[in-house]
PDB file of C-alpha atoms in Angstrom:
ATOM      1  CA  PRO A  21      34.982 -57.068 -19.956  1.00 52.00           C
ATOM      2  CA  ARG A  22      34.007 -53.445 -20.715  1.00 51.00           C
ATOM      3  CA  LYS A  23      36.652 -50.641 -20.642  1.00 55.00           C
ATOM      4  CA  GLN A  24      35.893 -47.457 -18.968  1.00 54.00           C
ATOM      5  CA  SER A  25      35.625 -45.384 -22.320  1.00 55.00           C
ATOM      6  CA  ASP A  26      32.907 -48.464 -23.235  1.00 57.00           C
ATOM      7  CA  ARG A  27      30.480 -47.198 -20.649  1.00 57.00           C
ATOM      8  CA  VAL A  28      27.545 -45.025 -21.753  1.00 55.00           C
ATOM      9  CA  LEU A  29      26.858 -42.428 -18.834  1.00 53.00           C
ATOM     10  CA  PRO A  30      23.254 -40.789 -18.431  1.00 58.00           C
ATOM     11  CA  GLU A  31      22.640 -37.043 -19.996  1.00 61.00           C
ATOM     12  CA  GLN A  32      24.200 -34.966 -17.244  1.00 55.00           C
ATOM     13  CA  PRO A  33      21.431 -32.323 -16.246  1.00 55.00           C
ATOM     14  CA  VAL A  34      21.523 -28.790 -17.518  1.00 53.00           C
ATOM     15  CA  ILE A  35      22.434 -26.060 -15.313  1.00 58.00           C
ATOM     16  CA  THR A  36      21.439 -22.704 -15.473  1.00 59.00           C
ATOM     17  CA  PRO A  37      24.520 -20.416 -15.392  1.00 63.00           C
ATOM     18  CA  PRO A  38      24.124 -17.949 -12.810  1.00 65.00           C
ATOM     19  CA  GLN A  39      22.287 -14.813 -13.888  1.00 70.00           C
ATOM     20  CA  ALA A  40      23.976 -11.475 -12.575  1.00 82.00           C
ATOM     21  CA  ILE A  41      21.166  -9.804 -10.516  1.00 90.00           C
ATOM     22  CA  PRO A  42      21.769  -6.629  -9.357  1.00 92.00           C
ATOM     23  CA  THR A  43      22.558  -5.426  -5.473  1.00 94.00           C
ATOM     24  CA  TYR A  44      22.021  -2.107  -4.621  1.00 96.00           C
ATOM     25  CA  THR A  45      22.556   0.124  -1.619  1.00 95.00           C
ATOM     26  CA  ASP A  46      20.826   1.843   0.600  1.00 95.00           C
ATOM     27  CA  GLU A  47      21.811   5.072  -0.869  1.00 94.00           C
ATOM     28  CA  GLU A  48      20.663   3.387  -4.445  1.00 94.00           C
ATOM     29  CA  TYR A  49      17.238   2.058  -2.655  1.00 96.00           C
ATOM     30  CA  ALA A  50      16.528   5.087  -1.077  1.00 95.00           C
ATOM     31  CA  GLY A  51      17.410   7.489  -4.307  1.00 93.00           C
ATOM     32  CA  CYS A  52      15.467   5.110  -7.014  1.00 94.00           C
ATOM     33  CA  LEU A  53      13.408   2.537  -5.695  1.00 96.00           C
ATOM     34  CA  LYS A  54      11.552   3.099  -2.926  1.00 95.00           C
ATOM     35  CA  ASP A  55       7.645   1.751  -4.139  1.00 95.00           C
ATOM     36  CA  ALA A  56       4.495   2.132  -2.472  1.00 95.00           C
ATOM     37  CA  MET A  57       3.724  -1.357  -2.953  1.00 95.00           C
ATOM     38  CA  TRP A  58       6.838  -2.852  -1.899  1.00 97.00           C
ATOM     39  CA  THR A  59       9.023  -2.362   1.565  1.00 97.00           C
ATOM     40  CA  ARG A  60      12.828  -2.514   1.457  1.00 97.00           C
ATOM     41  CA  ALA A  61      12.349  -6.370   2.921  1.00 97.00           C
ATOM     42  CA  MET A  62       9.951  -7.481   0.172  1.00 98.00           C
ATOM     43  CA  THR A  63      12.540  -6.234  -2.319  1.00 98.00           C
ATOM     44  CA  ASP A  64      15.811  -8.060  -0.965  1.00 97.00           C
ATOM     45  CA  GLN A  65      13.605 -10.831  -0.257  1.00 97.00           C
ATOM     46  CA  LEU A  66      12.555 -10.891  -4.163  1.00 97.00           C
ATOM     47  CA  MET A  67      16.085 -10.296  -5.521  1.00 97.00           C
ATOM     48  CA  ASP A  68      17.865 -12.942  -2.779  1.00 95.00           C
ATOM     49  CA  LEU A  69      15.472 -15.831  -4.371  1.00 95.00           C
ATOM     50  CA  CYS A  70      15.788 -14.387  -7.927  1.00 94.00           C
ATOM     51  CA  ARG A  71      19.797 -15.148  -7.078  1.00 93.00           C
ATOM     52  CA  ARG A  72      19.251 -18.775  -5.683  1.00 92.00           C
ATOM     53  CA  PHE A  73      16.730 -19.917  -8.105  1.00 92.00           C
ATOM     54  CA  SER A  74      18.468 -18.748 -11.220  1.00 91.00           C
ATOM     55  CA  LEU A  75      15.587 -16.355 -12.268  1.00 92.00           C
ATOM     56  CA  HIS A  76      12.877 -19.260 -12.413  1.00 94.00           C
ATOM     57  CA  PHE A  77       9.974 -17.075 -11.498  1.00 95.00           C
ATOM     58  CA  PRO A  78       7.798 -19.890 -10.830  1.00 95.00           C
ATOM     59  CA  VAL A  79      10.063 -21.329  -8.273  1.00 95.00           C
ATOM     60  CA  ILE A  80      10.319 -17.738  -6.983  1.00 96.00           C
ATOM     61  CA  ALA A  81       6.991 -17.412  -7.045  1.00 96.00           C
ATOM     62  CA  ASP A  82       6.160 -20.307  -4.752  1.00 96.00           C
ATOM     63  CA  ARG A  83       8.898 -19.092  -2.341  1.00 96.00           C
ATOM     64  CA  PHE A  84       7.963 -15.649  -2.386  1.00 97.00           C
ATOM     65  CA  GLU A  85       6.270 -14.523   1.357  1.00 96.00           C
ATOM     66  CA  PRO A  86       3.669 -13.181   1.498  1.00 95.00           C
ATOM     67  CA  PRO A  87       2.031 -14.679  -1.324  1.00 96.00           C
ATOM     68  CA  ILE A  88       2.264 -12.144  -4.853  1.00 96.00           C
ATOM     69  CA  PRO A  89       1.232 -13.386  -8.337  1.00 96.00           C
ATOM     70  CA  LEU A  90       4.204 -14.200 -10.540  1.00 96.00           C
ATOM     71  CA  GLU A  91       3.545 -11.791 -12.875  1.00 96.00           C
ATOM     72  CA  TYR A  92       3.869  -8.542 -10.491  1.00 97.00           C
ATOM     73  CA  LEU A  93       7.425 -10.342  -9.240  1.00 97.00           C
ATOM     74  CA  LYS A  94       8.047 -10.056 -11.971  1.00 96.00           C
ATOM     75  CA  ALA A  95       7.570  -6.261 -12.846  1.00 96.00           C
ATOM     76  CA  ARG A  96       9.097  -5.179  -9.560  1.00 97.00           C
ATOM     77  CA  PHE A  97      12.704  -7.287 -10.856  1.00 96.00           C
ATOM     78  CA  TYR A  98      12.542  -5.794 -13.990  1.00 94.00           C
ATOM     79  CA  THR A  99      11.858  -2.625 -12.982  1.00 95.00           C
ATOM     80  CA  VAL A 100      14.641  -2.470 -10.154  1.00 95.00           C
ATOM     81  CA  CYS A 101      16.610  -3.381 -12.937  1.00 93.00           C
ATOM     82  CA  ARG A 102      16.047  -0.632 -15.323  1.00 93.00           C
ATOM     83  CA  LEU A 103      15.613   2.183 -11.756  1.00 94.00           C
ATOM     84  CA  LEU A 104      19.194   0.844 -10.876  1.00 93.00           C
ATOM     85  CA  MET A 105      20.701   1.448 -14.905  1.00 92.00           C
ATOM     86  CA  GLU A 106      19.415   4.364 -15.287  1.00 92.00           C
ATOM     87  CA  TRP A 107      20.468   5.426 -11.456  1.00 92.00           C
ATOM     88  CA  ARG A 108      23.803   4.435 -12.480  1.00 90.00           C
ATOM     89  CA  ARG A 109      24.102   5.542 -15.773  1.00 90.00           C
ATOM     90  CA  LYS A 110      22.858   9.356 -14.302  1.00 88.00           C
ATOM     91  CA  ALA A 111      25.269   8.629 -11.501  1.00 84.00           C
ATOM     92  CA  ALA A 112      28.319   8.045 -14.134  1.00 83.00           C
ATOM     93  CA  THR A 113      27.772  11.580 -15.478  1.00 78.00           C
ATOM     94  CA  VAL A 114      26.275  14.042 -12.509  1.00 68.00           C
ATOM     95  CA  PRO A 115      29.437  15.515 -10.517  1.00 68.00           C
ATOM     96  CA  LEU A 116      30.977  14.509  -7.597  1.00 62.00           C
ATOM     97  CA  GLY A 117      29.208  14.341  -4.368  1.00 60.00           C
ATOM     98  CA  THR A 118      25.665  15.421  -5.992  1.00 65.00           C
ATOM     99  CA  THR A 119      23.069  12.592  -6.018  1.00 62.00           C
ATOM    100  CA  PRO A 120      21.760  11.706  -9.338  1.00 61.00           C
ATOM    101  CA  GLN A 121      17.782  12.222  -9.992  1.00 60.00           C
ATOM    102  CA  ILE A 122      15.579  10.010 -12.492  1.00 56.00           C
ATOM    103  CA  GLU A 123      13.132  12.003 -14.080  1.00 51.00           C
ATOM    104  CA  SER A 124       9.794   9.775 -13.520  1.00 47.00           C
ATOM    105  CA  PRO A 125      10.167   6.133 -12.071  1.00 45.00           C
ATOM    106  CA  ASP A 126       7.950   4.812 -14.791  1.00 46.00           C
ATOM    107  CA  ALA A 127      10.323   6.349 -17.747  1.00 47.00           C
ATOM    108  CA  GLU A 128      11.232   3.295 -20.098  1.00 48.00           C
ATOM    109  CA  ALA A 129      14.877   2.997 -21.151  1.00 45.00           C
ATOM    110  CA  ASP A 130      16.421   1.437 -23.706  1.00 49.00           C
ATOM    111  CA  SER A 131      18.219  -1.206 -21.201  1.00 53.00           C
ATOM    112  CA  GLY A 132      15.965  -4.371 -22.418  1.00 65.00           C
ATOM    113  CA  PHE A 133      14.063  -4.549 -18.845  1.00 74.00           C
ATOM    114  CA  HIS A 134      10.937  -3.577 -19.914  1.00 83.00           C
ATOM    115  CA  TYR A 135       8.081  -6.062 -18.588  1.00 89.00           C
ATOM    116  CA  ASP A 136       4.237  -5.204 -19.950  1.00 93.00           C
ATOM    117  CA  LEU A 137       2.641  -6.353 -17.036  1.00 93.00           C
ATOM    118  CA  GLU A 138      -1.238  -5.800 -17.969  1.00 95.00           C
ATOM    119  CA  HIS A 139      -0.261  -7.655 -21.253  1.00 96.00           C
ATOM    120  CA  ALA A 140       1.347 -10.814 -19.124  1.00 94.00           C
ATOM    121  CA  ILE A 141      -2.081 -10.960 -17.273  1.00 95.00           C
ATOM    122  CA  ARG A 142      -4.400 -10.551 -20.223  1.00 96.00           C
ATOM    123  CA  ARG A 143      -2.387 -13.266 -21.364  1.00 95.00           C
ATOM    124  CA  ARG A 144      -2.386 -15.588 -17.942  1.00 94.00           C
ATOM    125  CA  GLU A 145      -6.394 -14.891 -18.232  1.00 95.00           C
ATOM    126  CA  ALA A 146      -6.689 -15.650 -21.868  1.00 94.00           C
ATOM    127  CA  LEU A 147      -4.816 -19.464 -20.950  1.00 93.00           C
ATOM    128  CA  GLU A 148      -6.919 -20.276 -17.640  1.00 94.00           C
ATOM    129  CA  GLU A 149     -10.225 -19.677 -20.007  1.00 92.00           C
ATOM    130  CA  ARG A 150      -8.569 -21.964 -22.540  1.00 89.00           C
ATOM    131  CA  TYR A 151      -7.657 -24.565 -19.667  1.00 90.00           C
ATOM    132  CA  ARG A 152     -11.331 -23.846 -18.179  1.00 93.00           C
ATOM    133  CA  ARG A 153     -13.383 -25.639 -21.357  1.00 90.00           C
ATOM    134  CA  THR A 154     -15.326 -28.041 -21.395  1.00 92.00           C
ATOM    135  CA  ALA A 155     -15.914 -31.154 -23.440  1.00 92.00           C
ATOM    136  CA  ASP A 156     -19.140 -29.958 -24.903  1.00 93.00           C
ATOM    137  CA  ASP A 157     -17.187 -26.432 -25.594  1.00 92.00           C
ATOM    138  CA  LEU A 158     -14.696 -28.280 -27.782  1.00 91.00           C
ATOM    139  CA  ARG A 159     -17.573 -30.820 -29.133  1.00 94.00           C
ATOM    140  CA  GLU A 160     -19.223 -26.990 -30.118  1.00 94.00           C
ATOM    141  CA  GLU A 161     -16.232 -25.451 -31.443  1.00 92.00           C
ATOM    142  CA  MET A 162     -15.661 -28.409 -33.709  1.00 94.00           C
ATOM    143  CA  GLU A 163     -18.663 -28.688 -34.681  1.00 95.00           C
ATOM    144  CA  VAL A 164     -18.585 -24.994 -35.764  1.00 94.00           C
ATOM    145  CA  LEU A 165     -15.551 -25.474 -37.619  1.00 94.00           C
ATOM    146  CA  VAL A 166     -16.834 -28.163 -39.942  1.00 94.00           C
ATOM    147  CA  GLN A 167     -20.234 -26.004 -40.573  1.00 94.00           C
ATOM    148  CA  GLY A 168     -17.797 -23.415 -41.759  1.00 94.00           C
ATOM    149  CA  SER A 169     -15.818 -25.439 -44.287  1.00 94.00           C
ATOM    150  CA  GLU A 170     -18.614 -26.961 -45.409  1.00 94.00           C
ATOM    151  CA  VAL A 171     -19.940 -23.464 -46.010  1.00 93.00           C
ATOM    152  CA  GLU A 172     -16.542 -22.501 -47.952  1.00 93.00           C
ATOM    153  CA  LYS A 173     -16.690 -25.693 -49.998  1.00 92.00           C
ATOM    154  CA  LEU A 174     -20.384 -24.709 -50.937  1.00 91.00           C
ATOM    155  CA  GLN A 175     -19.175 -20.616 -52.027  1.00 91.00           C
ATOM    156  CA  GLN A 176     -16.477 -22.338 -54.129  1.00 90.00           C
ATOM    157  CA  ALA A 177     -19.080 -25.050 -56.218  1.00 88.00           C
ATOM    158  CA  PHE A 178     -20.936 -21.468 -56.327  1.00 87.00           C
ATOM    159  CA  MET A 179     -18.556 -19.309 -57.746  1.00 85.00           C
ATOM    160  CA  ALA A 180     -17.357 -22.250 -60.366  1.00 84.00           C
ATOM    161  CA  VAL A 181     -21.081 -22.486 -61.422  1.00 84.00           C
ATOM    162  CA  GLN A 182     -20.755 -18.584 -61.714  1.00 81.00           C
ATOM    163  CA  HIS A 183     -17.694 -17.782 -63.186  1.00 74.00           C
ATOM    164  CA  PRO A 184     -16.147 -20.716 -65.121  1.00 67.00           C
ATOM    165  CA  LYS A 185     -13.228 -19.275 -66.327  1.00 64.00           C
ATOM    166  CA  SER A 186     -12.096 -17.859 -63.729  1.00 56.00           C
ATOM    167  CA  ILE A 187      -8.627 -18.726 -62.680  1.00 54.00           C
ATOM    168  CA  ARG A 188      -8.872 -19.894 -58.665  1.00 55.00           C
ATOM    169  CA  CYS A 189      -6.312 -18.470 -56.560  1.00 57.00           C
ATOM    170  CA  ARG A 190      -5.530 -20.276 -53.353  1.00 55.00           C
ATOM    171  CA  SER A 191      -3.323 -19.183 -50.532  1.00 52.00           C
ATOM    172  CA  ARG A 192      -3.161 -20.791 -46.989  1.00 52.00           C
ATOM    173  CA  ARG A 193      -4.924 -17.696 -45.206  1.00 52.00           C
ATOM    174  CA  ARG A 194      -7.616 -17.134 -47.915  1.00 53.00           C
ATOM    175  CA  SER A 195      -9.161 -18.685 -51.294  1.00 53.00           C
ATOM    176  CA  PHE A 196     -10.748 -15.960 -53.731  1.00 53.00           C
ATOM    177  CA  MET A 197     -11.165 -15.605 -57.623  1.00 53.00           C
ATOM    178  CA  MET A 198      -9.452 -14.296 -60.421  1.00 54.00           C
ATOM    179  CA  ARG A 199     -11.259 -13.273 -63.094  1.00 55.00           C
ATOM    180  CA  PRO A 200      -9.258 -12.536 -66.392  1.00 54.00           C
ATOM    181  CA  THR A 201      -7.990  -9.198 -67.561  1.00 56.00           C
ATOM    182  CA  SER A 202      -9.599  -7.896 -70.831  1.00 55.00           C
ATOM    183  CA  SER A 203      -5.994  -8.306 -72.300  1.00 54.00           C
ATOM    184  CA  SER A 204      -5.745 -11.719 -71.832  1.00 48.00           C
ATOM    185  CA  HIS A 205      -8.754 -12.620 -73.896  1.00 50.00           C
ATOM    186  CA  GLN A 206      -6.997 -11.173 -77.008  1.00 47.00           C
TER     187      GLN A 206
END
């Protein structure tokens, strides 16, 4: 008979802790979050999905209506967070009863909420290009690598014949020849 303590339990699934997704008032939305490409309903839907799915953007992109590329959803989320932080920081320093103004919606703050949309798009395109390669493309790439290593070996052999007393230095990134200096001949 096995004891309760001898039982092996399956590993518990990893549960992502809930993220602090900011909320905003009508005044905050009107003051700093209006965007020509995003309606209030779309922004609300995005923030709700971010709360529900703990910032798992592939899932959020799958559920978002109308379909919008993942990179644009991330860009909007981080822009909302950054602008809200700037707005609230300024609201804490302006006199009561006045409305804080953000100099430029594109102004970057040291908030950690910067998302480089262009870089993300280039990265995705490069990955898609890599996955579209055919077996012939891979074979051709391997042939070029083999030819390159053969050329490198021939160059090393030639240098060994031309400069037999040279000291060979090799590093991971490159190989090169060092000639003895005149002081080392003494």
